[in-house]
Amino acid sequence: MKACVNSMGNKKTPNYQSMTSLAAKTIQIFLPDGNPKSLRIAEFTLSDAQIMVIPHAQLDQAFKRQELSKVAVYFLVGESSPGGLPRVYVGEAEVAKTRIKQQNRLKDWWTVALVCTSKTNALTKAHVKYLEWYCHKQALETKRCMVDNSNLPTKPHVSESMEADLLQFFDSIRILTGTLGFSFFDKIQKLQPSQHLICKGKKAKGKGEYTEEGFIVFESSLSNRIEAESAGQYVIDARKSLLENGILEVVDKDTLRFTRDYVFPSPSAAASAVLARRANGWVEWKYANGKTLDEVKRK
């Protein structure tokens, strides 16, 4: 790091406060058995929120921990088919362990449970009822998952000051879940129009942008309906899943339309979905000035 020098020629200590974003966070992830695929407990160093990630196969081990004796809001997460959205159930519990045991008997589709508690045991039943309602509402609004709840949570009465505190607690949940790889509370943030890209072919016209999450194809983008003979089974299966999950809808005999913004893992996966064939997204996606994504980002 280059140090500043004052008029006397002395080095000045860098102003680290001005260099660090006020949004910067420090998160600690504890591995109780040292296995990154097993139980994980994530928390902020200076905040009360804490999340335990429990793979379904590790329930017995999780039930031995005191964190699951607390009041909690929790999420059951299941894998989707290729090209689909994750399946998520939002719930609350006065004793997390008891409720997760019940859900283990009632629901067989989930692979991971996320249990959100307070490190200081500050949450009450009213608090997690509110968080359940608000988390469910946010999951529906972001459209990043298929919400599995058959009964809609209701908003409980809490004071104005408590609501403000709970919204801050939710923001901690949002950041922790996103850090752990579960982005169903993160709204898709679009870049400036100058960063948008277009992919065209036959009747297809996709619009989107390349972000840290992957490639986002925007709502209302048009896709070719009929796959090319060379599309390959992976492209066919992925587009079929997008249709089954309501992410693509039929417009006419030639065209499909994206019903929402959707994040693909790569530019090529996004281009293949739009063009209905195997495609190199790095050259198919182009900026308004005609330059390809490859020319701008890789050269």
Short mmCIF file of N, CA and C in Angstrom, two decimals, residues 23-142:
data_model
loop_
_atom_site.label_atom_id
_atom_site.label_comp_id
_atom_site.label_asym_id
_atom_site.label_seq_id
_atom_site.Cartn_x
_atom_site.Cartn_y
_atom_site.Cartn_z
N ALA A 23 -20.29 -0.63 4.71
CA ALA A 23 -21.08 -1.86 4.56
C ALA A 23 -20.25 -3.12 4.77
N ALA A 24 -18.96 -2.97 5.01
CA ALA A 24 -18.08 -4.14 5.19
C ALA A 24 -18.51 -4.95 6.41
N LYS A 25 -18.40 -6.26 6.31
CA LYS A 25 -18.82 -7.17 7.38
C LYS A 25 -17.73 -8.20 7.66
N THR A 26 -17.70 -8.67 8.91
CA THR A 26 -16.85 -9.81 9.26
C THR A 26 -17.74 -10.94 9.74
N ILE A 27 -17.63 -12.09 9.11
CA ILE A 27 -18.45 -13.25 9.44
C ILE A 27 -17.55 -14.40 9.85
N GLN A 28 -17.93 -15.05 10.93
CA GLN A 28 -17.18 -16.21 11.42
C GLN A 28 -17.99 -17.47 11.14
N ILE A 29 -17.36 -18.48 10.56
CA ILE A 29 -18.02 -19.76 10.30
C ILE A 29 -17.29 -20.84 11.09
N PHE A 30 -18.02 -21.48 11.99
CA PHE A 30 -17.47 -22.52 12.86
C PHE A 30 -17.87 -23.89 12.34
N LEU A 31 -16.90 -24.79 12.23
CA LEU A 31 -17.14 -26.17 11.80
C LEU A 31 -16.99 -27.07 13.02
N PRO A 32 -18.07 -27.49 13.66
CA PRO A 32 -17.97 -28.27 14.90
C PRO A 32 -17.13 -29.54 14.78
N ASP A 33 -17.21 -30.21 13.62
CA ASP A 33 -16.42 -31.44 13.47
C ASP A 33 -15.31 -31.29 12.44
N GLY A 34 -15.03 -30.05 12.02
CA GLY A 34 -13.95 -29.80 11.08
C GLY A 34 -14.27 -30.15 9.64
N ASN A 35 -15.48 -30.58 9.36
CA ASN A 35 -15.88 -31.00 8.02
C ASN A 35 -16.71 -29.88 7.37
N PRO A 36 -16.23 -29.25 6.30
CA PRO A 36 -16.98 -28.16 5.68
C PRO A 36 -18.28 -28.59 5.02
N LYS A 37 -18.47 -29.89 4.85
CA LYS A 37 -19.71 -30.40 4.27
C LYS A 37 -20.73 -30.78 5.35
N SER A 38 -20.32 -30.73 6.60
CA SER A 38 -21.18 -31.14 7.71
C SER A 38 -21.83 -29.90 8.33
N LEU A 39 -22.04 -29.89 9.62
CA LEU A 39 -22.64 -28.75 10.31
C LEU A 39 -21.76 -27.51 10.15
N ARG A 40 -22.41 -26.38 9.94
CA ARG A 40 -21.70 -25.10 9.91
C ARG A 40 -22.52 -24.10 10.72
N ILE A 41 -21.83 -23.28 11.49
CA ILE A 41 -22.51 -22.25 12.27
C ILE A 41 -21.89 -20.91 11.89
N ALA A 42 -22.70 -20.02 11.32
CA ALA A 42 -22.21 -18.73 10.84
C ALA A 42 -22.79 -17.61 11.70
N GLU A 43 -21.96 -16.62 11.97
CA GLU A 43 -22.41 -15.49 12.78
C GLU A 43 -21.53 -14.28 12.50
N PHE A 44 -22.08 -13.09 12.78
CA PHE A 44 -21.28 -11.88 12.74
C PHE A 44 -20.50 -11.78 14.06
N THR A 45 -19.33 -11.20 13.98
CA THR A 45 -18.52 -11.07 15.19
C THR A 45 -19.14 -10.09 16.18
N LEU A 46 -19.87 -9.09 15.70
CA LEU A 46 -20.44 -8.08 16.60
C LEU A 46 -21.94 -7.94 16.42
N SER A 47 -22.62 -9.03 16.14
CA SER A 47 -24.07 -9.02 15.99
C SER A 47 -24.65 -10.27 16.63
N ASP A 48 -25.95 -10.24 16.91
CA ASP A 48 -26.58 -11.32 17.67
C ASP A 48 -27.05 -12.49 16.82
N ALA A 49 -27.21 -12.27 15.52
CA ALA A 49 -27.78 -13.30 14.65
C ALA A 49 -26.80 -14.45 14.43
N GLN A 50 -27.35 -15.65 14.38
CA GLN A 50 -26.54 -16.86 14.19
C GLN A 50 -27.34 -17.85 13.35
N ILE A 51 -26.68 -18.52 12.41
CA ILE A 51 -27.36 -19.51 11.57
C ILE A 51 -26.58 -20.82 11.60
N MET A 52 -27.31 -21.91 11.82
CA MET A 52 -26.72 -23.24 11.74
C MET A 52 -27.22 -23.89 10.45
N VAL A 53 -26.27 -24.38 9.64
CA VAL A 53 -26.59 -25.12 8.42
C VAL A 53 -26.52 -26.61 8.75
N ILE A 54 -27.65 -27.30 8.53
CA ILE A 54 -27.74 -28.71 8.91
C ILE A 54 -28.07 -29.57 7.69
N PRO A 55 -27.10 -30.31 7.15
CA PRO A 55 -27.43 -31.29 6.11
C PRO A 55 -28.37 -32.34 6.69
N HIS A 56 -29.30 -32.81 5.88
CA HIS A 56 -30.30 -33.77 6.37
C HIS A 56 -29.65 -34.98 7.05
N ALA A 57 -28.53 -35.41 6.49
CA ALA A 57 -27.86 -36.61 7.02
C ALA A 57 -27.21 -36.35 8.38
N GLN A 58 -27.10 -35.07 8.79
CA GLN A 58 -26.43 -34.74 10.05
C GLN A 58 -27.41 -34.30 11.14
N LEU A 59 -28.69 -34.65 11.01
CA LEU A 59 -29.68 -34.22 11.99
C LEU A 59 -29.36 -34.73 13.40
N ASP A 60 -28.99 -35.98 13.51
CA ASP A 60 -28.70 -36.55 14.84
C ASP A 60 -27.60 -35.76 15.54
N GLN A 61 -26.57 -35.39 14.79
CA GLN A 61 -25.48 -34.63 15.36
C GLN A 61 -25.96 -33.23 15.77
N ALA A 62 -26.81 -32.63 14.94
CA ALA A 62 -27.31 -31.28 15.23
C ALA A 62 -28.19 -31.26 16.47
N PHE A 63 -28.99 -32.32 16.66
CA PHE A 63 -29.91 -32.36 17.80
C PHE A 63 -29.17 -32.38 19.14
N LYS A 64 -27.90 -32.68 19.15
CA LYS A 64 -27.12 -32.69 20.39
C LYS A 64 -26.65 -31.30 20.80
N ARG A 65 -26.81 -30.33 19.91
CA ARG A 65 -26.27 -29.00 20.18
C ARG A 65 -27.31 -28.10 20.83
N GLN A 66 -26.83 -27.22 21.70
CA GLN A 66 -27.73 -26.36 22.48
C GLN A 66 -28.40 -25.29 21.62
N GLU A 67 -27.81 -24.97 20.44
CA GLU A 67 -28.43 -23.96 19.58
C GLU A 67 -29.86 -24.35 19.19
N LEU A 68 -30.13 -25.65 19.08
CA LEU A 68 -31.45 -26.09 18.63
C LEU A 68 -32.47 -26.15 19.77
N SER A 69 -32.07 -25.74 20.96
CA SER A 69 -33.03 -25.65 22.07
C SER A 69 -33.66 -24.26 22.12
N LYS A 70 -33.27 -23.38 21.21
CA LYS A 70 -33.71 -21.98 21.24
C LYS A 70 -34.92 -21.73 20.34
N VAL A 71 -35.53 -20.56 20.55
CA VAL A 71 -36.54 -20.04 19.65
C VAL A 71 -35.86 -19.72 18.32
N ALA A 72 -36.53 -20.03 17.20
CA ALA A 72 -35.85 -19.87 15.91
C ALA A 72 -36.83 -19.64 14.77
N VAL A 73 -36.33 -19.03 13.72
CA VAL A 73 -36.96 -19.08 12.41
C VAL A 73 -36.07 -19.98 11.57
N TYR A 74 -36.67 -20.83 10.74
CA TYR A 74 -35.86 -21.81 10.02
C TYR A 74 -36.34 -21.94 8.57
N PHE A 75 -35.46 -22.51 7.75
CA PHE A 75 -35.76 -22.73 6.33
C PHE A 75 -35.34 -24.14 5.95
N LEU A 76 -36.24 -24.85 5.32
CA LEU A 76 -35.93 -26.16 4.75
C LEU A 76 -35.69 -25.95 3.27
N VAL A 77 -34.56 -26.42 2.77
CA VAL A 77 -34.16 -26.15 1.39
C VAL A 77 -33.97 -27.46 0.65
N GLY A 78 -34.59 -27.57 -0.53
CA GLY A 78 -34.44 -28.75 -1.36
C GLY A 78 -33.89 -28.38 -2.72
N GLU A 79 -33.17 -29.29 -3.31
CA GLU A 79 -32.61 -29.05 -4.64
C GLU A 79 -33.72 -29.09 -5.68
N SER A 80 -33.56 -28.27 -6.70
CA SER A 80 -34.50 -28.29 -7.81
C SER A 80 -33.91 -29.11 -8.95
N SER A 81 -34.71 -29.31 -9.99
CA SER A 81 -34.19 -29.97 -11.18
C SER A 81 -33.31 -29.00 -11.94
N PRO A 82 -32.47 -29.47 -12.88
CA PRO A 82 -31.57 -28.56 -13.61
C PRO A 82 -32.34 -27.42 -14.26
N GLY A 83 -31.88 -26.20 -14.04
CA GLY A 83 -32.53 -25.04 -14.62
C GLY A 83 -33.69 -24.52 -13.81
N GLY A 84 -34.03 -25.20 -12.72
CA GLY A 84 -35.14 -24.75 -11.89
C GLY A 84 -34.70 -23.92 -10.73
N LEU A 85 -35.62 -23.64 -9.81
CA LEU A 85 -35.35 -22.85 -8.63
C LEU A 85 -35.30 -23.76 -7.40
N PRO A 86 -34.52 -23.40 -6.37
CA PRO A 86 -34.54 -24.20 -5.15
C PRO A 86 -35.91 -24.14 -4.48
N ARG A 87 -36.26 -25.19 -3.79
CA ARG A 87 -37.54 -25.28 -3.08
C ARG A 87 -37.28 -24.94 -1.62
N VAL A 88 -38.07 -24.02 -1.05
CA VAL A 88 -37.81 -23.53 0.30
C VAL A 88 -39.11 -23.49 1.11
N TYR A 89 -39.02 -23.99 2.33
CA TYR A 89 -40.12 -23.85 3.30
C TYR A 89 -39.66 -22.93 4.42
N VAL A 90 -40.50 -21.96 4.78
CA VAL A 90 -40.19 -21.00 5.85
C VAL A 90 -41.03 -21.34 7.07
N GLY A 91 -40.38 -21.48 8.23
CA GLY A 91 -41.12 -21.80 9.45
C GLY A 91 -40.53 -21.14 10.68
N GLU A 92 -41.24 -21.27 11.80
CA GLU A 92 -40.76 -20.74 13.08
C GLU A 92 -40.97 -21.80 14.15
N ALA A 93 -40.22 -21.69 15.23
CA ALA A 93 -40.31 -22.69 16.28
C ALA A 93 -39.97 -22.09 17.63
N GLU A 94 -40.72 -22.51 18.66
CA GLU A 94 -40.39 -22.10 20.02
C GLU A 94 -39.19 -22.89 20.54
N VAL A 95 -39.11 -24.16 20.10
CA VAL A 95 -37.93 -25.00 20.34
C VAL A 95 -37.55 -25.60 18.99
N ALA A 96 -36.45 -25.14 18.43
CA ALA A 96 -36.08 -25.53 17.07
C ALA A 96 -35.97 -27.04 16.90
N LYS A 97 -35.35 -27.70 17.85
CA LYS A 97 -35.14 -29.15 17.76
C LYS A 97 -36.46 -29.89 17.62
N THR A 98 -37.46 -29.53 18.41
CA THR A 98 -38.75 -30.20 18.37
C THR A 98 -39.42 -30.04 17.02
N ARG A 99 -39.39 -28.82 16.50
CA ARG A 99 -40.07 -28.55 15.23
C ARG A 99 -39.35 -29.21 14.06
N ILE A 100 -38.03 -29.19 14.04
CA ILE A 100 -37.28 -29.83 12.95
C ILE A 100 -37.53 -31.34 12.95
N LYS A 101 -37.65 -31.94 14.14
CA LYS A 101 -37.97 -33.38 14.21
C LYS A 101 -39.34 -33.65 13.58
N GLN A 102 -40.31 -32.77 13.87
CA GLN A 102 -41.64 -32.94 13.28
C GLN A 102 -41.58 -32.81 11.76
N GLN A 103 -40.85 -31.82 11.28
CA GLN A 103 -40.77 -31.61 9.84
C GLN A 103 -40.03 -32.76 9.16
N ASN A 104 -39.12 -33.39 9.85
CA ASN A 104 -38.40 -34.52 9.28
C ASN A 104 -39.34 -35.68 9.00
N ARG A 105 -40.38 -35.81 9.82
CA ARG A 105 -41.38 -36.87 9.59
C ARG A 105 -42.39 -36.47 8.51
N LEU A 106 -42.67 -35.15 8.41
CA LEU A 106 -43.73 -34.68 7.51
C LEU A 106 -43.25 -34.40 6.09
N LYS A 107 -42.00 -33.96 5.94
CA LYS A 107 -41.50 -33.55 4.62
C LYS A 107 -40.25 -34.34 4.27
N ASP A 108 -40.25 -34.94 3.10
CA ASP A 108 -39.12 -35.80 2.72
C ASP A 108 -38.27 -35.22 1.59
N TRP A 109 -38.57 -34.02 1.13
CA TRP A 109 -37.91 -33.47 -0.04
C TRP A 109 -36.69 -32.61 0.27
N TRP A 110 -36.56 -32.15 1.50
CA TRP A 110 -35.50 -31.18 1.78
C TRP A 110 -34.17 -31.87 2.06
N THR A 111 -33.09 -31.15 1.72
CA THR A 111 -31.75 -31.68 1.89
C THR A 111 -30.94 -30.93 2.95
N VAL A 112 -31.32 -29.68 3.22
CA VAL A 112 -30.60 -28.85 4.18
C VAL A 112 -31.59 -28.02 4.98
N ALA A 113 -31.33 -27.89 6.29
CA ALA A 113 -32.10 -26.98 7.13
C ALA A 113 -31.20 -25.83 7.57
N LEU A 114 -31.72 -24.62 7.52
CA LEU A 114 -31.03 -23.44 8.05
C LEU A 114 -31.81 -22.96 9.26
N VAL A 115 -31.19 -22.97 10.42
CA VAL A 115 -31.87 -22.59 11.66
C VAL A 115 -31.25 -21.28 12.16
N CYS A 116 -32.08 -20.24 12.25
CA CYS A 116 -31.61 -18.90 12.62
C CYS A 116 -32.04 -18.59 14.05
N THR A 117 -31.08 -18.32 14.90
CA THR A 117 -31.34 -18.06 16.32
C THR A 117 -30.58 -16.82 16.78
N SER A 118 -30.80 -16.47 18.03
CA SER A 118 -30.07 -15.37 18.67
C SER A 118 -28.98 -15.95 19.56
N LYS A 119 -27.76 -15.43 19.44
CA LYS A 119 -26.66 -15.91 20.29
C LYS A 119 -26.94 -15.67 21.76
N THR A 120 -27.68 -14.60 22.06
CA THR A 120 -27.98 -14.26 23.46
C THR A 120 -29.37 -14.75 23.88
N ASN A 121 -30.00 -15.55 23.04
CA ASN A 121 -31.34 -16.08 23.33
C ASN A 121 -32.36 -14.96 23.51
N ALA A 122 -32.22 -13.89 22.70
CA ALA A 122 -33.08 -12.71 22.85
C ALA A 122 -34.40 -12.83 22.11
N LEU A 123 -34.51 -13.77 21.18
CA LEU A 123 -35.74 -13.88 20.40
C LEU A 123 -36.87 -14.52 21.21
N THR A 124 -38.09 -14.02 20.98
CA THR A 124 -39.28 -14.59 21.60
C THR A 124 -40.17 -15.19 20.52
N LYS A 125 -41.25 -15.82 20.95
CA LYS A 125 -42.20 -16.41 19.99
C LYS A 125 -42.76 -15.33 19.07
N ALA A 126 -43.10 -14.16 19.60
CA ALA A 126 -43.63 -13.08 18.78
C ALA A 126 -42.60 -12.62 17.74
N HIS A 127 -41.33 -12.58 18.15
CA HIS A 127 -40.28 -12.16 17.24
C HIS A 127 -40.17 -13.10 16.05
N VAL A 128 -40.14 -14.40 16.30
CA VAL A 128 -39.94 -15.34 15.19
C VAL A 128 -41.21 -15.48 14.35
N LYS A 129 -42.38 -15.22 14.94
CA LYS A 129 -43.60 -15.18 14.13
C LYS A 129 -43.51 -14.04 13.12
N TYR A 130 -43.01 -12.89 13.58
CA TYR A 130 -42.84 -11.76 12.68
C TYR A 130 -41.79 -12.09 11.62
N LEU A 131 -40.66 -12.67 12.03
CA LEU A 131 -39.60 -13.01 11.08
C LEU A 131 -40.07 -14.06 10.07
N GLU A 132 -40.87 -15.01 10.53
CA GLU A 132 -41.42 -16.01 9.60
C GLU A 132 -42.25 -15.31 8.53
N TRP A 133 -43.15 -14.40 8.96
CA TRP A 133 -43.99 -13.66 8.01
C TRP A 133 -43.14 -12.85 7.05
N TYR A 134 -42.14 -12.14 7.58
CA TYR A 134 -41.37 -11.25 6.74
C TYR A 134 -40.44 -12.03 5.80
N CYS A 135 -39.82 -13.11 6.28
CA CYS A 135 -38.97 -13.93 5.43
C CYS A 135 -39.77 -14.57 4.30
N HIS A 136 -40.97 -15.04 4.62
CA HIS A 136 -41.85 -15.63 3.60
C HIS A 136 -42.19 -14.57 2.55
N LYS A 137 -42.53 -13.38 2.98
CA LYS A 137 -42.87 -12.28 2.08
C LYS A 137 -41.69 -11.93 1.17
N GLN A 138 -40.49 -11.84 1.74
CA GLN A 138 -39.31 -11.50 0.96
C GLN A 138 -38.95 -12.60 -0.04
N ALA A 139 -39.09 -13.85 0.37
CA ALA A 139 -38.79 -14.96 -0.53
C ALA A 139 -39.71 -14.96 -1.75
N LEU A 140 -40.98 -14.59 -1.54
CA LEU A 140 -41.91 -14.48 -2.66
C LEU A 140 -41.54 -13.32 -3.57
N GLU A 141 -41.14 -12.20 -2.98
CA GLU A 141 -40.86 -11.00 -3.77
C GLU A 141 -39.59 -11.13 -4.60
N THR A 142 -38.57 -11.78 -4.07
CA THR A 142 -37.31 -11.90 -4.82
C THR A 142 -37.41 -12.88 -5.98
#
